mmCIF file of C-alpha atoms and ligand atoms in Angstrom:
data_model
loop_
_atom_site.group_PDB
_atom_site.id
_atom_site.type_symbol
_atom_site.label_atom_id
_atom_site.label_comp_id
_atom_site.label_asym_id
_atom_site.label_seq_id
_atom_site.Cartn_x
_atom_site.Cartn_y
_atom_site.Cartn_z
ATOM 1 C CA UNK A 1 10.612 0.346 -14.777
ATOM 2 C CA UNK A 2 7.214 -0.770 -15.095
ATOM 3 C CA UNK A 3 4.829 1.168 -12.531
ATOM 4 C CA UNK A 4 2.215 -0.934 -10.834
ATOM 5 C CA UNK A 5 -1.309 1.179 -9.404
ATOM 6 C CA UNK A 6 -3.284 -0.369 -6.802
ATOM 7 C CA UNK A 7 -6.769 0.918 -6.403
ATOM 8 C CA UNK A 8 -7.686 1.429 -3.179
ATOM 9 C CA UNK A 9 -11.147 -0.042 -1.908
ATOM 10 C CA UNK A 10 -11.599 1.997 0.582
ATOM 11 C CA UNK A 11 -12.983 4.738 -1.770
ATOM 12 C CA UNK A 12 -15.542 1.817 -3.252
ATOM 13 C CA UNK A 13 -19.178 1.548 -2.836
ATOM 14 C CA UNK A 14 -19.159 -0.971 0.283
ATOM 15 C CA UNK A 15 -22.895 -1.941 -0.510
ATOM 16 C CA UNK A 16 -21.902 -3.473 -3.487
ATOM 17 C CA UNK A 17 -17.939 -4.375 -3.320
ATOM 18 C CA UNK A 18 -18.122 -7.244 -6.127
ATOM 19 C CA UNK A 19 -19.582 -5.013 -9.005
ATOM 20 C CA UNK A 20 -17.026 -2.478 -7.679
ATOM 21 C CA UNK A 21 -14.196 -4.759 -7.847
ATOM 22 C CA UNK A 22 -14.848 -5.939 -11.129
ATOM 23 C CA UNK A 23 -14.749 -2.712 -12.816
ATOM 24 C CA UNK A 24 -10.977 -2.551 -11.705
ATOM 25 C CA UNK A 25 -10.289 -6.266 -11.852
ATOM 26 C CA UNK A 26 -8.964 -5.968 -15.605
ATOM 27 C CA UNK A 27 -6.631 -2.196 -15.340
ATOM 28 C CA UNK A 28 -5.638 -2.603 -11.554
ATOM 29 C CA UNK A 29 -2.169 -4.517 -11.145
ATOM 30 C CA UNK A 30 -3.273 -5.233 -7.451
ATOM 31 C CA UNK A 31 -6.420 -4.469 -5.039
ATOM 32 C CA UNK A 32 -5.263 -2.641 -2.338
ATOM 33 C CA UNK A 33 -7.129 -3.365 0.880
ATOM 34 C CA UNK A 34 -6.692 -0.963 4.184
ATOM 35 C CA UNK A 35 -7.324 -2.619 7.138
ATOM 36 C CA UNK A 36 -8.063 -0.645 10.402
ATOM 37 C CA UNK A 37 -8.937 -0.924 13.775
ATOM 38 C CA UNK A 38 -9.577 2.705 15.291
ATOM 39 C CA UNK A 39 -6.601 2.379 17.349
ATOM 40 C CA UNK A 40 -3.538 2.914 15.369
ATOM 41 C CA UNK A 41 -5.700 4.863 13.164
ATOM 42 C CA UNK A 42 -8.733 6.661 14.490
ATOM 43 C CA UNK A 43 -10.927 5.135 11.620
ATOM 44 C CA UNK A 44 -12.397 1.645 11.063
ATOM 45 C CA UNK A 45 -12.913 -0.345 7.911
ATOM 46 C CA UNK A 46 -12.619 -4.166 6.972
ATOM 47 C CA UNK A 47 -10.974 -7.397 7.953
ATOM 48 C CA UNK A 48 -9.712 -10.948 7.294
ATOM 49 C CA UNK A 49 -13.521 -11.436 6.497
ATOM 50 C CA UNK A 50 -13.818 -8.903 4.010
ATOM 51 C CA UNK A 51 -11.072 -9.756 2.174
ATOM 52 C CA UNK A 52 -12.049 -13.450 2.199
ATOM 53 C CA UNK A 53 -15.311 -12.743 0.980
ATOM 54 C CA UNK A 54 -13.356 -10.343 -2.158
ATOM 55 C CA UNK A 55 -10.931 -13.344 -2.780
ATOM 56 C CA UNK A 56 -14.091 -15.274 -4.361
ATOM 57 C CA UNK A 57 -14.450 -12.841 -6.813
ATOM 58 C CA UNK A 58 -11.216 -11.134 -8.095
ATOM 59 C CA UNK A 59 -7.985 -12.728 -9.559
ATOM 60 C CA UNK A 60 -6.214 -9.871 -8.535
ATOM 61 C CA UNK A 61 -3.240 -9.663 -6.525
ATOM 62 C CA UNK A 62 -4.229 -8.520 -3.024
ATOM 63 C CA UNK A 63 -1.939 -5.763 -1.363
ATOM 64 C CA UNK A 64 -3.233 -5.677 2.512
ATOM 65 C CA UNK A 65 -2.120 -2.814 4.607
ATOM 66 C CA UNK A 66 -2.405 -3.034 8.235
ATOM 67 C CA UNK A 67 -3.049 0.112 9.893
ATOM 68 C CA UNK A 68 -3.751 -2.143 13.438
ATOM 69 C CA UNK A 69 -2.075 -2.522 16.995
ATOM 70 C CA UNK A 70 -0.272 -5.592 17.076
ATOM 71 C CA UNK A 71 -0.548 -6.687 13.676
ATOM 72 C CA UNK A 72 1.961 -10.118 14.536
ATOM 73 C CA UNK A 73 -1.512 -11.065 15.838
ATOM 74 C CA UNK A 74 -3.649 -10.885 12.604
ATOM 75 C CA UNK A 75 -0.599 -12.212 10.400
ATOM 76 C CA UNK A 76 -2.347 -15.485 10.358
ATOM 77 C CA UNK A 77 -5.888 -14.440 10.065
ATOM 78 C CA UNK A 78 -5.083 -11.880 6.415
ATOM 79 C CA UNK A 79 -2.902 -15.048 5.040
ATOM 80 C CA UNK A 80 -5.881 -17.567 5.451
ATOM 81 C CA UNK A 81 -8.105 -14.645 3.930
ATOM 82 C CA UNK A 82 -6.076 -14.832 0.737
ATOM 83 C CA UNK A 83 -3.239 -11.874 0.757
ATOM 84 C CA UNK A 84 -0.619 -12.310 -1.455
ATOM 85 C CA UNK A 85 1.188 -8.595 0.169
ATOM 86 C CA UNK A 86 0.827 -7.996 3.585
ATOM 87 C CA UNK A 87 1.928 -4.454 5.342
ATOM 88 C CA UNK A 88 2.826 -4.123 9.120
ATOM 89 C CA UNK A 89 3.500 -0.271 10.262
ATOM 90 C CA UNK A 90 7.058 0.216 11.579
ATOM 91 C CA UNK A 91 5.255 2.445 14.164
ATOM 92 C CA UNK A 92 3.264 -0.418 15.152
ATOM 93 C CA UNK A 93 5.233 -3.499 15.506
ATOM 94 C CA UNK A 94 8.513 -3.790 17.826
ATOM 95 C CA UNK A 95 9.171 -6.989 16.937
ATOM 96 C CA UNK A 96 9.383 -6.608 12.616
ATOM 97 C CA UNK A 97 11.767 -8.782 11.765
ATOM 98 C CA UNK A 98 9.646 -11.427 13.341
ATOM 99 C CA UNK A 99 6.255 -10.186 11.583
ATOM 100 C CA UNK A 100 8.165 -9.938 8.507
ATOM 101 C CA UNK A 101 9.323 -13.429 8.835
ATOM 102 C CA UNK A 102 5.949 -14.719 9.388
ATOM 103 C CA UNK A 103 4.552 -13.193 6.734
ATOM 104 C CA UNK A 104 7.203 -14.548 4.354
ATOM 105 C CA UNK A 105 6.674 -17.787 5.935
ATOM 106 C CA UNK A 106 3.008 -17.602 4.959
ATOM 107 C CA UNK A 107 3.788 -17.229 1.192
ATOM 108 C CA UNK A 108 2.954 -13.425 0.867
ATOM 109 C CA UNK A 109 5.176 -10.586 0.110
ATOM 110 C CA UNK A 110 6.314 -8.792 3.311
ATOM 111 C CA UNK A 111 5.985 -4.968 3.363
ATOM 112 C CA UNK A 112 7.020 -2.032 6.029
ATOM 113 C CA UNK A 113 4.483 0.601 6.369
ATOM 114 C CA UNK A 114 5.964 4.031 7.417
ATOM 115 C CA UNK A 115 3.774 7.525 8.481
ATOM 116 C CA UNK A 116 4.755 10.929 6.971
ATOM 117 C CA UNK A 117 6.852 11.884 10.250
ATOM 118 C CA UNK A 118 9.295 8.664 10.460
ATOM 119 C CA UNK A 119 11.996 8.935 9.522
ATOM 120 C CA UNK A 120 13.765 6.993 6.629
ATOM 121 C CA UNK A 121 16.659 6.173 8.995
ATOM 122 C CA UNK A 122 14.443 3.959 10.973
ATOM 123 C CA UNK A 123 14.403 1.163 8.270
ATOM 124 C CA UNK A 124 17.971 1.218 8.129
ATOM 125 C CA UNK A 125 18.155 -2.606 9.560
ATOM 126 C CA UNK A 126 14.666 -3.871 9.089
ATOM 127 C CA UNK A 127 14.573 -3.289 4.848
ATOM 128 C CA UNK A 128 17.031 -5.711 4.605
ATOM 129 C CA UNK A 129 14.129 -8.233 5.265
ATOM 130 C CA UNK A 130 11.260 -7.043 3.190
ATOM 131 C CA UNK A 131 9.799 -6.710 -0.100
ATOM 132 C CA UNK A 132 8.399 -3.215 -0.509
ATOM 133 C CA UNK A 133 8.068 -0.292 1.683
ATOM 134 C CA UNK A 134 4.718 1.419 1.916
ATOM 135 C CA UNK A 135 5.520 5.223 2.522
ATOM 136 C CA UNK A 136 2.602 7.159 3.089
ATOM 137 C CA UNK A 137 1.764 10.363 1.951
ATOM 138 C CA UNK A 138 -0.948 11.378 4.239
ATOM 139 C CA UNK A 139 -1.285 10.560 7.896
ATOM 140 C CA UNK A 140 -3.200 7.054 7.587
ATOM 141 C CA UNK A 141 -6.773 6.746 7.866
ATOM 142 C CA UNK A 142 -8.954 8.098 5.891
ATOM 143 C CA UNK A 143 -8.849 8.426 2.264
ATOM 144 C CA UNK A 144 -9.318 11.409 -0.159
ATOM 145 C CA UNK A 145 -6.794 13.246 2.313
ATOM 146 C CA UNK A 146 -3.727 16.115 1.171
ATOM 147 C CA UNK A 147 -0.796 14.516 -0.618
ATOM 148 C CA UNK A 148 2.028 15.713 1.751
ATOM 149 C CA UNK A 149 4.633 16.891 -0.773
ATOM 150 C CA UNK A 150 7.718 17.139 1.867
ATOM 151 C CA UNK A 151 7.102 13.021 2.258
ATOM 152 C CA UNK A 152 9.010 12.909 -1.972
ATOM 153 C CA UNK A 153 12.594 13.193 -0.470
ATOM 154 C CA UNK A 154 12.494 10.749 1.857
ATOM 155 C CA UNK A 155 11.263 8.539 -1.278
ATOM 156 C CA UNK A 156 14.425 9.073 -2.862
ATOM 157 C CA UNK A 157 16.444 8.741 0.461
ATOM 158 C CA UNK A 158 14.739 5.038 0.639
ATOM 159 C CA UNK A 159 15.144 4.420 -3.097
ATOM 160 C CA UNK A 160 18.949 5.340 -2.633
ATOM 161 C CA UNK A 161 19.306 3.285 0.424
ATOM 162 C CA UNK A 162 17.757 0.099 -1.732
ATOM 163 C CA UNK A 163 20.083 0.334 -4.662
ATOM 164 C CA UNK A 164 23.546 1.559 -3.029
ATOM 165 C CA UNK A 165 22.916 -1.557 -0.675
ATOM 166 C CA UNK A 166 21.459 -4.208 -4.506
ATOM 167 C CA UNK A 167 18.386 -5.001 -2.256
ATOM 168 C CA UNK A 168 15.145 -6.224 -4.093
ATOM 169 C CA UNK A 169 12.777 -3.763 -2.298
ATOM 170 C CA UNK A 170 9.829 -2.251 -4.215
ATOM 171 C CA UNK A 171 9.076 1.136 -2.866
ATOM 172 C CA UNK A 172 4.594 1.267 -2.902
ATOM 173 C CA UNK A 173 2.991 4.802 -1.982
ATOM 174 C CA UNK A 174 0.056 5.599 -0.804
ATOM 175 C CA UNK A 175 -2.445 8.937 0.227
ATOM 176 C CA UNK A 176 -3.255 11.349 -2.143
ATOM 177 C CA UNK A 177 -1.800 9.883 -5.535
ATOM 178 C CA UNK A 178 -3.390 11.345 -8.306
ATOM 179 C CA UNK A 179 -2.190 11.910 -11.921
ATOM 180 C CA UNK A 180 -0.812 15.384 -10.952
ATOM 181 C CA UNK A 181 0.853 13.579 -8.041
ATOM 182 C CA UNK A 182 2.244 10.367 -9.018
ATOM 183 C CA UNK A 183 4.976 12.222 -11.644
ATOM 184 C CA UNK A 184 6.472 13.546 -8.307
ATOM 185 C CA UNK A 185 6.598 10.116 -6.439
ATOM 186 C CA UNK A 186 7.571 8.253 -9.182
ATOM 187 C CA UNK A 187 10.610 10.538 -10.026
ATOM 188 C CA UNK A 188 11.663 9.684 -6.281
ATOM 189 C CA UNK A 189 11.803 6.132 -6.921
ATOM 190 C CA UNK A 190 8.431 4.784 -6.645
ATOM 191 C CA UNK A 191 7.117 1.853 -8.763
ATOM 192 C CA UNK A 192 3.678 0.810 -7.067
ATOM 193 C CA UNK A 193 1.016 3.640 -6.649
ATOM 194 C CA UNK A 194 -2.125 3.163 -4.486
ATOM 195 C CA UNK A 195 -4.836 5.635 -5.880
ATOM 196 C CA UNK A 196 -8.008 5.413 -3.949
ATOM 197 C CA UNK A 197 -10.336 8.544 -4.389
ATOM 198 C CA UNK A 198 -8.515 8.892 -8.047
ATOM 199 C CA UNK A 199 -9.816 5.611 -8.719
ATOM 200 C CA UNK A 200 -13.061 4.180 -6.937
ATOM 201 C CA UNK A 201 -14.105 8.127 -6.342
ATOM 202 C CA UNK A 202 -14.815 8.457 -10.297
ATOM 203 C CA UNK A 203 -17.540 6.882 -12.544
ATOM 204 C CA UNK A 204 -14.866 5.509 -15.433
ATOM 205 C CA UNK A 205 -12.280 3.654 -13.534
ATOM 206 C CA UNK A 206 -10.646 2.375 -16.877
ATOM 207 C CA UNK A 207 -10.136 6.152 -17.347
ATOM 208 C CA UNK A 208 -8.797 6.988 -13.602
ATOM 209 C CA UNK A 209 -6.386 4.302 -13.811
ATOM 210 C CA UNK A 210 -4.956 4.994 -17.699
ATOM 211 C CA UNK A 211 -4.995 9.083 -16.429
ATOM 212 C CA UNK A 212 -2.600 8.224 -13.751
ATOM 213 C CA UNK A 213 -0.641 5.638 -15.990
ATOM 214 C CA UNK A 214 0.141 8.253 -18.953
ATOM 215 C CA UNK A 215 0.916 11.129 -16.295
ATOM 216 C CA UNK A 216 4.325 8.578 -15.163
ATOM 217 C CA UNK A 217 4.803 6.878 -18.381
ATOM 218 C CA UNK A 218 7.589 8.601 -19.420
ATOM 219 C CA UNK A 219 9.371 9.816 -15.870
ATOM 220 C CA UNK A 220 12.571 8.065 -14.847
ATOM 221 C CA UNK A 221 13.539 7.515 -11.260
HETATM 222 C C1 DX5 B 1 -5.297 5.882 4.003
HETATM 223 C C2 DX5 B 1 -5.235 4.568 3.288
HETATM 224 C C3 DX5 B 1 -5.208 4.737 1.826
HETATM 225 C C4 DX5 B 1 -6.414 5.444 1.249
HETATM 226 C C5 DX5 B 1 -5.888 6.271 0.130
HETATM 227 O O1 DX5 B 1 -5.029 5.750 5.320
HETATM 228 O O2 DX5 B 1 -4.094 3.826 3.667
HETATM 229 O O3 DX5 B 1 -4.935 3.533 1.127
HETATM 230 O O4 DX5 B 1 -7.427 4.608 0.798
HETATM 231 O O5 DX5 B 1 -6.890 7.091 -0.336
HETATM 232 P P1 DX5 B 1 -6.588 8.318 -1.310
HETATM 233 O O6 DX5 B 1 -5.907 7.767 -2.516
HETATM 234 O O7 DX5 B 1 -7.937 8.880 -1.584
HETATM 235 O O8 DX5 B 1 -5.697 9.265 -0.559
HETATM 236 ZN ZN1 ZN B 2 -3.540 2.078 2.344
#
């Protein structure tokens, strides 16, 4: 299973988020980009504008997380901006399989965010329209936060849910993924790892990345 890390830009330098991109844009698999609007999450960072602005200058695919109120809203706004993944929070969004829809409709991948204290149980209908679930491993918001380690089982009760029932869902992490981390998640059933701090936080990216990529090279699901 080929393991996928998406840098986080949260962690970047936001004076200067072009030179900072390109030092990832030939390691990173995707860009991940965390979108919040001090509501759901009691922390602000960028938007559709942002992003459209980073489309210019990276190739890279761009994962967009939503950590908003009524992200149906914005569905429109993060497609025109250029994102080829787009996250809703389960938490958030009462309608999913509508969002999720939309976002298909759009042309990106559709993912379902879910916080450290949801349960796995509550994707039981709603993962049988997405591509990937985003479980985090921190409370979202801020980055450079505690892995929570009691988040890995319920990993492995999503990755066991997504092969017993053949679906195509890609199980993405994200919060405190380092290379002492990421063997853990990985085991559980995790293919796409969003590293922020490990990653923007230190001055040889090339470096962060391959540290994190040899820590899960050889661990099997
Ligand atoms: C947190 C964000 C993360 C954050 C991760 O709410 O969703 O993507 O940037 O940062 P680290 O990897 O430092 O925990
Ligand atoms: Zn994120």
């Amino acid at each position: 299973m080929t393991i996928q890390i998406a840098p986080s830009l949260m962690s970047a330098d936001f004076t200067r988020l072009a030179d900072e991109i390109a030092t990832v844009e030939s390691v990173a698999d995707l860009l991940h980009l965390d979108v919040m609007d001090g509501h759901f999450v009691p922390n602000m960072t960028i938007g559709p504008a942002v992003i459209k602005a980073c489309r210019k200058v990276s190739k890279l695919p761009f994962d967009c997380h939503l950590m908003i109120e009524h992200p149906q809203d914005y569905i429109g706004a993060f497609l025109d901006a250029g994102a080829d993944m787009i996250s809703i929070h389960i938490e958030a969004e009462p309608h999913l399989q509508r969002a999720l829809q939309m976002i298909r409709d759009g042309g990106a991948k559709a993912g379902i965010a879910i916080n450290p204290a949801t349960p796995a149980e509550s994707l039981s209908t709603a993962i049988e329209f997405c591509d990937y679930v985003l479980v985090m491993t921190v409370n979202p918001g801020f980055g450079g936060q505690k892995f929570i380690e009691p988040v890995v089982p319920k990993i492995r009760q999503i990755h066991r849910m997504v092969v017993e029932r053949g679906l195509k869902v890609a199980i993405e992490v994200d919060g405190g993924i380092d290379a002492t981390t990421a063997p853990a998640v990985v085991s559980a059933g995790a293919t796409v790892l969003v590293a922020g701090s490990a990653v923007f936080g230190q001055k040889d990216r090339r470096r962060a990345i391959e540290m994190i990529r040899n820590a899960v090279v050889s661990v099997k699901a």
